[in-house]
Amino acid sequence: MNPSSFEYYAPKRIDEAFEILAKHDGEAKILAGGQSLIPLLKLRLTSIPYLVDISGIGDMKYIKESPDALRLGALTTMDDLEISDVIRGKYPIIFDAASNVADPLVRNRGTIGGNISHGDPSNDMPAVMLALGASFVIAKSNGNRTVGADAFFIDSFTTALEYGEILREIIIPKYSGNEGGCYIKNKKTAGDFSVAGIAVQLKLDRSGKVERAGLGMTSVGPKPIRAVKAENYLRGKKIDDSAVQEAARLVVADSDPSTDFYGTSEFKRRVLEKIAIDAIYLAADRAEER
């Protein structure tokens, strides 16, 4: 099926994109990699009179380390993240998620900014951003504003982005010693959305106790969810069987899955508890290795 007709723009600078958005007030839609939006257009699940393709804006594609943060341009692709030595070496939680997105063709085109901005509760990167305590630089014609991941995801397919704004940069607190993370998802087939997914980032103190914990969930609620109860519980605990099992139980308590094609709500809770246990152990192991 072909999409409904639309007028296509391909600005080369972000200020051009803002001019086009202003010209078509409320009617234009941003396209980054297109791996979420294009299928919706082809199936005619949505229609857009004006499409603004920002993939050609070159200064929004980068992976940079600053003294206090990792900075990712919103047009950085999943493939860019997957092959980056910085991501592989210091941020395995991001590598895990990027390498689990769909298939190589999608990862070659799909961007981290698009994965976040789409607001799909089944996407991979939002859970990782919650676990990492990321913040997002949102550009508009008269300047920038910064929004934390906690405040960015509002509801299903609804984010803090307003019309005329573009997600420009992702800021992630810089890796420190004794810190590790991972992302695990259960999926029916390769390249599929997850039945349930969880991102875990742990920082351990010198005695091996959890100093800081971040846990984000995907596919188990109307939006990406932080497992706050489990985060609070893990703080100050040693990672042993008792602590991990209780944390996994609290993860499930913070979830809100619904029955759909991928399984019943109860099945998703069972899956979530299992992968939460695996993810906490793996994150702790990676933290101890550093």
mmCIF file of C-alpha atoms in Angstrom:
data_model
loop_
_atom_site.group_PDB
_atom_site.id
_atom_site.type_symbol
_atom_site.label_atom_id
_atom_site.label_comp_id
_atom_site.label_asym_id
_atom_site.label_seq_id
_atom_site.Cartn_x
_atom_site.Cartn_y
_atom_site.Cartn_z
ATOM 1 C CA MET A 1 0.000 0.000 0.000
ATOM 2 C CA ASN A 2 1.250 3.471 -0.848
ATOM 3 C CA PRO A 3 0.975 6.429 1.550
ATOM 4 C CA SER A 4 -1.330 9.360 0.947
ATOM 5 C CA SER A 5 0.333 12.179 -0.978
ATOM 6 C CA PHE A 6 2.418 14.692 0.950
ATOM 7 C CA GLU A 7 4.822 17.527 0.241
ATOM 8 C CA TYR A 8 8.433 16.589 1.039
ATOM 9 C CA TYR A 9 11.147 18.875 2.393
ATOM 10 C CA ALA A 10 14.815 18.029 3.060
ATOM 11 C CA PRO A 11 16.464 20.943 4.886
ATOM 12 C CA LYS A 12 20.251 20.924 5.310
ATOM 13 C CA ARG A 13 20.289 23.213 8.346
ATOM 14 C CA ILE A 14 18.177 23.156 11.486
ATOM 15 C CA ASP A 15 17.079 26.779 11.008
ATOM 16 C CA GLU A 16 15.644 25.800 7.612
ATOM 17 C CA ALA A 17 13.651 23.058 9.322
ATOM 18 C CA PHE A 18 12.231 25.570 11.797
ATOM 19 C CA GLU A 19 11.184 27.874 8.940
ATOM 20 C CA ILE A 20 9.337 25.032 7.205
ATOM 21 C CA LEU A 21 7.620 23.970 10.410
ATOM 22 C CA ALA A 22 6.515 27.541 11.070
ATOM 23 C CA LYS A 23 5.214 27.898 7.508
ATOM 24 C CA HIS A 24 2.978 24.837 7.903
ATOM 25 C CA ASP A 25 1.909 25.565 11.457
ATOM 26 C CA GLY A 26 0.707 22.351 13.092
ATOM 27 C CA GLU A 27 0.548 20.302 9.881
ATOM 28 C CA ALA A 28 4.140 19.200 9.241
ATOM 29 C CA LYS A 29 5.861 16.152 10.699
ATOM 30 C CA ILE A 30 9.557 15.578 11.375
ATOM 31 C CA LEU A 31 11.236 12.560 9.757
ATOM 32 C CA ALA A 32 14.645 11.383 11.017
ATOM 33 C CA GLY A 33 15.532 7.827 9.976
ATOM 34 C CA GLY A 34 11.938 7.027 9.062
ATOM 35 C CA GLN A 35 11.961 3.508 10.483
ATOM 36 C CA SER A 36 8.908 4.163 12.673
ATOM 37 C CA LEU A 37 7.027 6.789 10.677
ATOM 38 C CA ILE A 38 7.318 5.427 7.124
ATOM 39 C CA PRO A 39 5.590 2.092 7.902
ATOM 40 C CA LEU A 40 2.688 4.016 9.480
ATOM 41 C CA LEU A 41 2.405 6.161 6.347
ATOM 42 C CA LYS A 42 2.560 3.150 4.031
ATOM 43 C CA LEU A 43 -0.188 1.382 5.969
ATOM 44 C CA ARG A 44 -2.170 4.644 6.003
ATOM 45 C CA LEU A 45 -2.405 4.475 9.773
ATOM 46 C CA THR A 46 -1.493 8.153 9.698
ATOM 47 C CA SER A 47 -1.423 10.827 7.024
ATOM 48 C CA ILE A 48 0.705 13.965 6.878
ATOM 49 C CA PRO A 49 0.399 16.789 4.348
ATOM 50 C CA TYR A 50 3.989 17.988 4.869
ATOM 51 C CA LEU A 51 7.018 15.861 5.724
ATOM 52 C CA VAL A 52 10.268 17.475 6.910
ATOM 53 C CA ASP A 53 13.203 15.080 6.514
ATOM 54 C CA ILE A 54 15.998 16.257 8.841
ATOM 55 C CA SER A 55 18.348 13.336 8.117
ATOM 56 C CA GLY A 56 20.569 15.604 5.999
ATOM 57 C CA ILE A 57 21.382 17.995 8.864
ATOM 58 C CA GLY A 58 25.009 16.978 9.357
ATOM 59 C CA ASP A 59 25.769 18.579 12.706
ATOM 60 C CA MET A 60 23.253 16.378 14.557
ATOM 61 C CA LYS A 61 25.122 13.108 14.098
ATOM 62 C CA TYR A 62 27.946 12.492 16.568
ATOM 63 C CA ILE A 63 29.204 10.592 19.612
ATOM 64 C CA LYS A 64 31.231 12.875 21.891
ATOM 65 C CA GLU A 65 32.659 12.561 25.369
ATOM 66 C CA SER A 66 32.910 15.742 27.417
ATOM 67 C CA PRO A 67 34.382 16.028 30.933
ATOM 68 C CA ASP A 68 31.014 15.390 32.560
ATOM 69 C CA ALA A 69 28.858 13.613 29.975
ATOM 70 C CA LEU A 70 28.439 11.502 26.892
ATOM 71 C CA ARG A 71 26.730 13.545 24.178
ATOM 72 C CA LEU A 72 24.884 11.918 21.291
ATOM 73 C CA GLY A 73 23.538 13.786 18.299
ATOM 74 C CA ALA A 74 19.904 12.891 17.735
ATOM 75 C CA LEU A 75 20.625 11.719 14.168
ATOM 76 C CA THR A 76 23.204 9.173 15.315
ATOM 77 C CA THR A 77 22.076 5.821 13.957
ATOM 78 C CA MET A 78 21.806 2.550 15.825
ATOM 79 C CA ASP A 79 24.575 1.244 13.579
ATOM 80 C CA ASP A 80 26.812 4.169 14.603
ATOM 81 C CA LEU A 81 26.239 3.259 18.260
ATOM 82 C CA GLU A 82 26.781 -0.438 17.645
ATOM 83 C CA ILE A 83 30.231 0.042 16.056
ATOM 84 C CA SER A 84 31.455 2.820 18.367
ATOM 85 C CA ASP A 85 34.431 1.866 20.556
ATOM 86 C CA VAL A 86 33.262 4.395 23.171
ATOM 87 C CA ILE A 87 29.817 2.814 23.386
ATOM 88 C CA ARG A 88 31.114 -0.753 23.375
ATOM 89 C CA GLY A 89 33.801 -0.019 25.948
ATOM 90 C CA LYS A 90 32.051 2.284 28.424
ATOM 91 C CA TYR A 91 28.303 2.137 27.812
ATOM 92 C CA PRO A 92 27.395 -1.501 27.140
ATOM 93 C CA ILE A 93 23.774 -0.793 28.092
ATOM 94 C CA ILE A 94 23.496 1.422 24.987
ATOM 95 C CA PHE A 95 25.293 -1.141 22.844
ATOM 96 C CA ASP A 96 22.889 -3.862 24.031
ATOM 97 C CA ALA A 97 19.857 -1.799 23.061
ATOM 98 C CA ALA A 98 21.230 -0.566 19.736
ATOM 99 C CA SER A 99 22.216 -4.076 18.641
ATOM 100 C CA ASN A 100 18.766 -5.399 19.579
ATOM 101 C CA VAL A 101 16.763 -2.905 17.515
ATOM 102 C CA ALA A 102 14.928 -4.734 14.713
ATOM 103 C CA ASP A 103 17.399 -5.846 12.009
ATOM 104 C CA PRO A 104 20.590 -4.508 10.345
ATOM 105 C CA LEU A 105 18.653 -2.594 7.676
ATOM 106 C CA VAL A 106 16.627 -0.723 10.292
ATOM 107 C CA ARG A 107 19.687 -0.099 12.462
ATOM 108 C CA ASN A 108 21.505 1.385 9.488
ATOM 109 C CA ARG A 109 18.785 4.043 9.053
ATOM 110 C CA GLY A 110 17.043 4.292 12.406
ATOM 111 C CA THR A 111 18.278 7.064 14.702
ATOM 112 C CA ILE A 112 18.475 7.281 18.467
ATOM 113 C CA GLY A 113 16.550 10.554 18.350
ATOM 114 C CA GLY A 114 13.762 9.014 16.317
ATOM 115 C CA ASN A 115 13.546 5.984 18.603
ATOM 116 C CA ILE A 116 13.150 8.313 21.586
ATOM 117 C CA SER A 117 10.943 10.987 19.993
ATOM 118 C CA HIS A 118 8.385 8.560 18.590
ATOM 119 C CA GLY A 119 7.183 7.797 22.098
ATOM 120 C CA ASP A 120 6.429 4.160 21.315
ATOM 121 C CA PRO A 121 6.147 2.294 24.651
ATOM 122 C CA SER A 122 7.721 -0.746 22.964
ATOM 123 C CA ASN A 123 10.860 0.994 21.679
ATOM 124 C CA ASP A 124 14.209 0.030 23.192
ATOM 125 C CA MET A 125 16.085 3.279 23.813
ATOM 126 C CA PRO A 126 13.556 5.018 26.113
ATOM 127 C CA ALA A 127 14.062 2.379 28.834
ATOM 128 C CA VAL A 128 17.835 2.805 28.541
ATOM 129 C CA MET A 129 17.542 6.578 28.813
ATOM 130 C CA LEU A 130 15.494 6.237 32.005
ATOM 131 C CA ALA A 131 18.023 3.845 33.528
ATOM 132 C CA LEU A 132 20.927 6.151 32.668
ATOM 133 C CA GLY A 133 19.249 9.315 33.950
ATOM 134 C CA ALA A 134 19.628 10.952 30.534
ATOM 135 C CA SER A 135 18.411 14.384 29.559
ATOM 136 C CA PHE A 136 17.401 15.694 26.149
ATOM 137 C CA VAL A 137 18.270 18.996 24.487
ATOM 138 C CA ILE A 138 15.207 20.163 22.587
ATOM 139 C CA ALA A 139 15.797 22.832 19.964
ATOM 140 C CA LYS A 140 13.282 25.428 18.844
ATOM 141 C CA SER A 141 13.534 28.552 16.711
ATOM 142 C CA ASN A 142 14.265 30.846 19.657
ATOM 143 C CA GLY A 143 16.673 28.633 21.614
ATOM 144 C CA ASN A 144 17.005 25.320 23.448
ATOM 145 C CA ARG A 145 15.494 23.714 26.503
ATOM 146 C CA THR A 146 16.589 20.609 28.376
ATOM 147 C CA VAL A 147 14.172 17.945 29.631
ATOM 148 C CA GLY A 148 15.031 14.923 31.766
ATOM 149 C CA ALA A 149 14.011 11.480 30.546
ATOM 150 C CA ASP A 150 11.612 11.171 33.492
ATOM 151 C CA ALA A 151 9.605 14.175 32.289
ATOM 152 C CA PHE A 152 9.948 13.501 28.561
ATOM 153 C CA PHE A 153 7.796 10.387 28.209
ATOM 154 C CA ILE A 154 4.238 11.462 28.986
ATOM 155 C CA ASP A 155 1.975 8.739 27.585
ATOM 156 C CA SER A 156 1.708 6.276 24.722
ATOM 157 C CA PHE A 157 3.207 7.975 21.649
ATOM 158 C CA THR A 158 3.170 11.260 23.572
ATOM 159 C CA THR A 159 6.333 13.082 24.647
ATOM 160 C CA ALA A 160 7.295 16.528 25.903
ATOM 161 C CA LEU A 161 8.118 17.612 22.340
ATOM 162 C CA GLU A 162 5.843 20.397 21.149
ATOM 163 C CA TYR A 163 5.087 21.308 17.547
ATOM 164 C CA GLY A 164 8.002 23.192 16.046
ATOM 165 C CA GLU A 165 10.579 21.555 18.323
ATOM 166 C CA ILE A 166 13.296 19.064 17.390
ATOM 167 C CA LEU A 167 15.183 16.698 19.672
ATOM 168 C CA ARG A 168 18.767 17.778 19.040
ATOM 169 C CA GLU A 169 21.015 16.037 21.567
ATOM 170 C CA ILE A 170 21.000 13.321 24.213
ATOM 171 C CA ILE A 171 23.122 13.942 27.316
ATOM 172 C CA ILE A 172 24.125 10.968 29.465
ATOM 173 C CA PRO A 173 26.055 11.270 32.746
ATOM 174 C CA LYS A 174 29.635 10.215 32.131
ATOM 175 C CA TYR A 175 30.697 6.693 33.002
ATOM 176 C CA SER A 176 32.585 6.348 36.268
ATOM 177 C CA GLY A 177 34.426 3.426 37.840
ATOM 178 C CA ASN A 178 32.599 0.427 39.310
ATOM 179 C CA GLU A 179 29.634 1.099 37.045
ATOM 180 C CA GLY A 180 27.947 -1.203 34.597
ATOM 181 C CA GLY A 181 24.666 -1.736 32.837
ATOM 182 C CA CYS A 182 22.773 -3.892 30.399
ATOM 183 C CA TYR A 183 19.559 -4.099 28.412
ATOM 184 C CA ILE A 184 17.673 -7.369 28.018
ATOM 185 C CA LYS A 185 14.440 -7.946 26.168
ATOM 186 C CA ASN A 186 12.334 -10.999 25.484
ATOM 187 C CA LYS A 187 10.956 -11.143 21.954
ATOM 188 C CA LYS A 188 8.970 -13.690 19.988
ATOM 189 C CA THR A 189 11.113 -13.565 16.836
ATOM 190 C CA ALA A 190 14.345 -11.916 15.749
ATOM 191 C CA GLY A 191 13.828 -8.239 14.945
ATOM 192 C CA ASP A 192 10.461 -8.120 16.709
ATOM 193 C CA PHE A 193 9.232 -5.748 19.386
ATOM 194 C CA SER A 194 9.742 -7.055 22.896
ATOM 195 C CA VAL A 195 7.270 -8.957 25.019
ATOM 196 C CA ALA A 196 9.012 -7.157 27.875
ATOM 197 C CA GLY A 197 12.334 -5.373 28.202
ATOM 198 C CA ILE A 198 14.433 -3.929 31.007
ATOM 199 C CA ALA A 199 17.492 -1.690 31.234
ATOM 200 C CA VAL A 200 19.597 -1.750 34.404
ATOM 201 C CA GLN A 201 22.487 0.561 35.313
ATOM 202 C CA LEU A 202 24.322 0.019 38.614
ATOM 203 C CA LYS A 203 27.170 1.813 40.343
ATOM 204 C CA LEU A 204 28.822 -0.097 43.181
ATOM 205 C CA ASP A 205 30.848 1.331 46.053
ATOM 206 C CA ARG A 206 34.182 -0.110 47.157
ATOM 207 C CA SER A 207 32.486 -2.632 49.441
ATOM 208 C CA GLY A 208 30.353 -3.963 46.571
ATOM 209 C CA LYS A 209 27.118 -2.360 47.716
ATOM 210 C CA VAL A 210 24.873 -0.546 45.257
ATOM 211 C CA GLU A 211 25.569 3.178 45.380
ATOM 212 C CA ARG A 212 23.255 4.133 42.529
ATOM 213 C CA ALA A 213 20.642 2.153 40.582
ATOM 214 C CA GLY A 214 18.681 3.015 37.465
ATOM 215 C CA LEU A 215 16.045 0.676 36.001
ATOM 216 C CA GLY A 216 13.834 1.342 32.988
ATOM 217 C CA MET A 217 11.178 -0.897 31.462
ATOM 218 C CA THR A 218 9.669 -1.187 28.006
ATOM 219 C CA SER A 219 6.560 -2.934 26.612
ATOM 220 C CA VAL A 220 5.005 -3.284 30.059
ATOM 221 C CA GLY A 221 2.909 -0.124 30.285
ATOM 222 C CA PRO A 222 1.395 2.729 28.280
ATOM 223 C CA LYS A 223 4.785 4.478 28.281
ATOM 224 C CA PRO A 224 8.391 3.672 29.227
ATOM 225 C CA ILE A 225 8.495 3.203 33.015
ATOM 226 C CA ARG A 226 11.157 3.622 35.686
ATOM 227 C CA ALA A 227 11.192 0.891 38.314
ATOM 228 C CA VAL A 228 11.515 3.366 41.171
ATOM 229 C CA LYS A 229 10.640 0.909 43.941
ATOM 230 C CA ALA A 230 13.406 -1.444 42.846
ATOM 231 C CA GLU A 231 15.887 1.431 42.478
ATOM 232 C CA ASN A 232 15.240 2.596 46.024
ATOM 233 C CA TYR A 233 15.384 -0.937 47.402
ATOM 234 C CA LEU A 234 18.712 -1.802 45.748
ATOM 235 C CA ARG A 235 20.505 1.276 47.063
ATOM 236 C CA GLY A 236 22.859 0.177 49.835
ATOM 237 C CA LYS A 237 22.358 -3.530 49.156
ATOM 238 C CA LYS A 238 24.869 -6.179 48.151
ATOM 239 C CA ILE A 239 23.896 -8.046 44.993
ATOM 240 C CA ASP A 240 22.968 -11.469 46.328
ATOM 241 C CA ASP A 241 20.116 -13.864 45.536
ATOM 242 C CA SER A 242 17.784 -12.432 48.148
ATOM 243 C CA ALA A 243 18.275 -8.811 47.087
ATOM 244 C CA VAL A 244 17.958 -9.579 43.379
ATOM 245 C CA GLN A 245 14.758 -11.591 43.785
ATOM 246 C CA GLU A 246 13.143 -8.864 45.888
ATOM 247 C CA ALA A 247 14.242 -6.179 43.424
ATOM 248 C CA ALA A 248 12.743 -8.178 40.545
ATOM 249 C CA ARG A 249 9.474 -8.488 42.461
ATOM 250 C CA LEU A 250 9.439 -4.705 42.912
ATOM 251 C CA VAL A 251 10.157 -4.212 39.214
ATOM 252 C CA VAL A 252 6.995 -6.150 38.424
ATOM 253 C CA ALA A 253 5.080 -4.111 41.008
ATOM 254 C CA ASP A 254 5.962 -0.917 39.101
ATOM 255 C CA SER A 255 4.894 -2.356 35.728
ATOM 256 C CA ASP A 256 1.476 -2.018 34.122
ATOM 257 C CA PRO A 257 1.302 -4.453 31.192
ATOM 258 C CA SER A 258 -1.784 -5.078 29.117
ATOM 259 C CA THR A 259 -2.824 -8.163 27.168
ATOM 260 C CA ASP A 260 -2.088 -7.958 23.444
ATOM 261 C CA PHE A 261 -0.699 -9.942 20.509
ATOM 262 C CA TYR A 262 2.552 -10.547 22.413
ATOM 263 C CA GLY A 263 0.944 -12.158 25.450
ATOM 264 C CA THR A 264 -1.333 -11.765 28.430
ATOM 265 C CA SER A 265 -0.548 -9.235 31.133
ATOM 266 C CA GLU A 266 0.276 -12.066 33.556
ATOM 267 C CA PHE A 267 2.640 -13.695 31.063
ATOM 268 C CA LYS A 268 4.425 -10.366 30.572
ATOM 269 C CA ARG A 269 4.840 -9.986 34.338
ATOM 270 C CA ARG A 270 6.442 -13.432 34.575
ATOM 271 C CA VAL A 271 8.763 -12.655 31.686
ATOM 272 C CA LEU A 272 9.659 -9.283 33.192
ATOM 273 C CA GLU A 273 10.539 -10.818 36.555
ATOM 274 C CA LYS A 274 12.828 -13.369 34.905
ATOM 275 C CA ILE A 275 14.703 -10.891 32.731
ATOM 276 C CA ALA A 276 14.927 -8.411 35.628
ATOM 277 C CA ILE A 277 16.822 -11.027 37.647
ATOM 278 C CA ASP A 278 19.159 -11.728 34.715
ATOM 279 C CA ALA A 279 19.709 -8.025 34.019
ATOM 280 C CA ILE A 280 20.534 -7.068 37.610
ATOM 281 C CA TYR A 281 23.096 -9.847 37.874
ATOM 282 C CA LEU A 282 24.654 -8.920 34.523
ATOM 283 C CA ALA A 283 24.793 -5.200 35.336
ATOM 284 C CA ALA A 284 26.478 -5.990 38.662
ATOM 285 C CA ASP A 285 28.985 -8.299 36.970
ATOM 286 C CA ARG A 286 29.874 -5.584 34.472
ATOM 287 C CA ALA A 287 30.236 -3.019 37.266
ATOM 288 C CA GLU A 288 32.633 -5.302 39.142
ATOM 289 C CA GLU A 289 34.756 -5.750 36.005
ATOM 290 C CA ARG A 290 35.409 -2.020 35.828
#
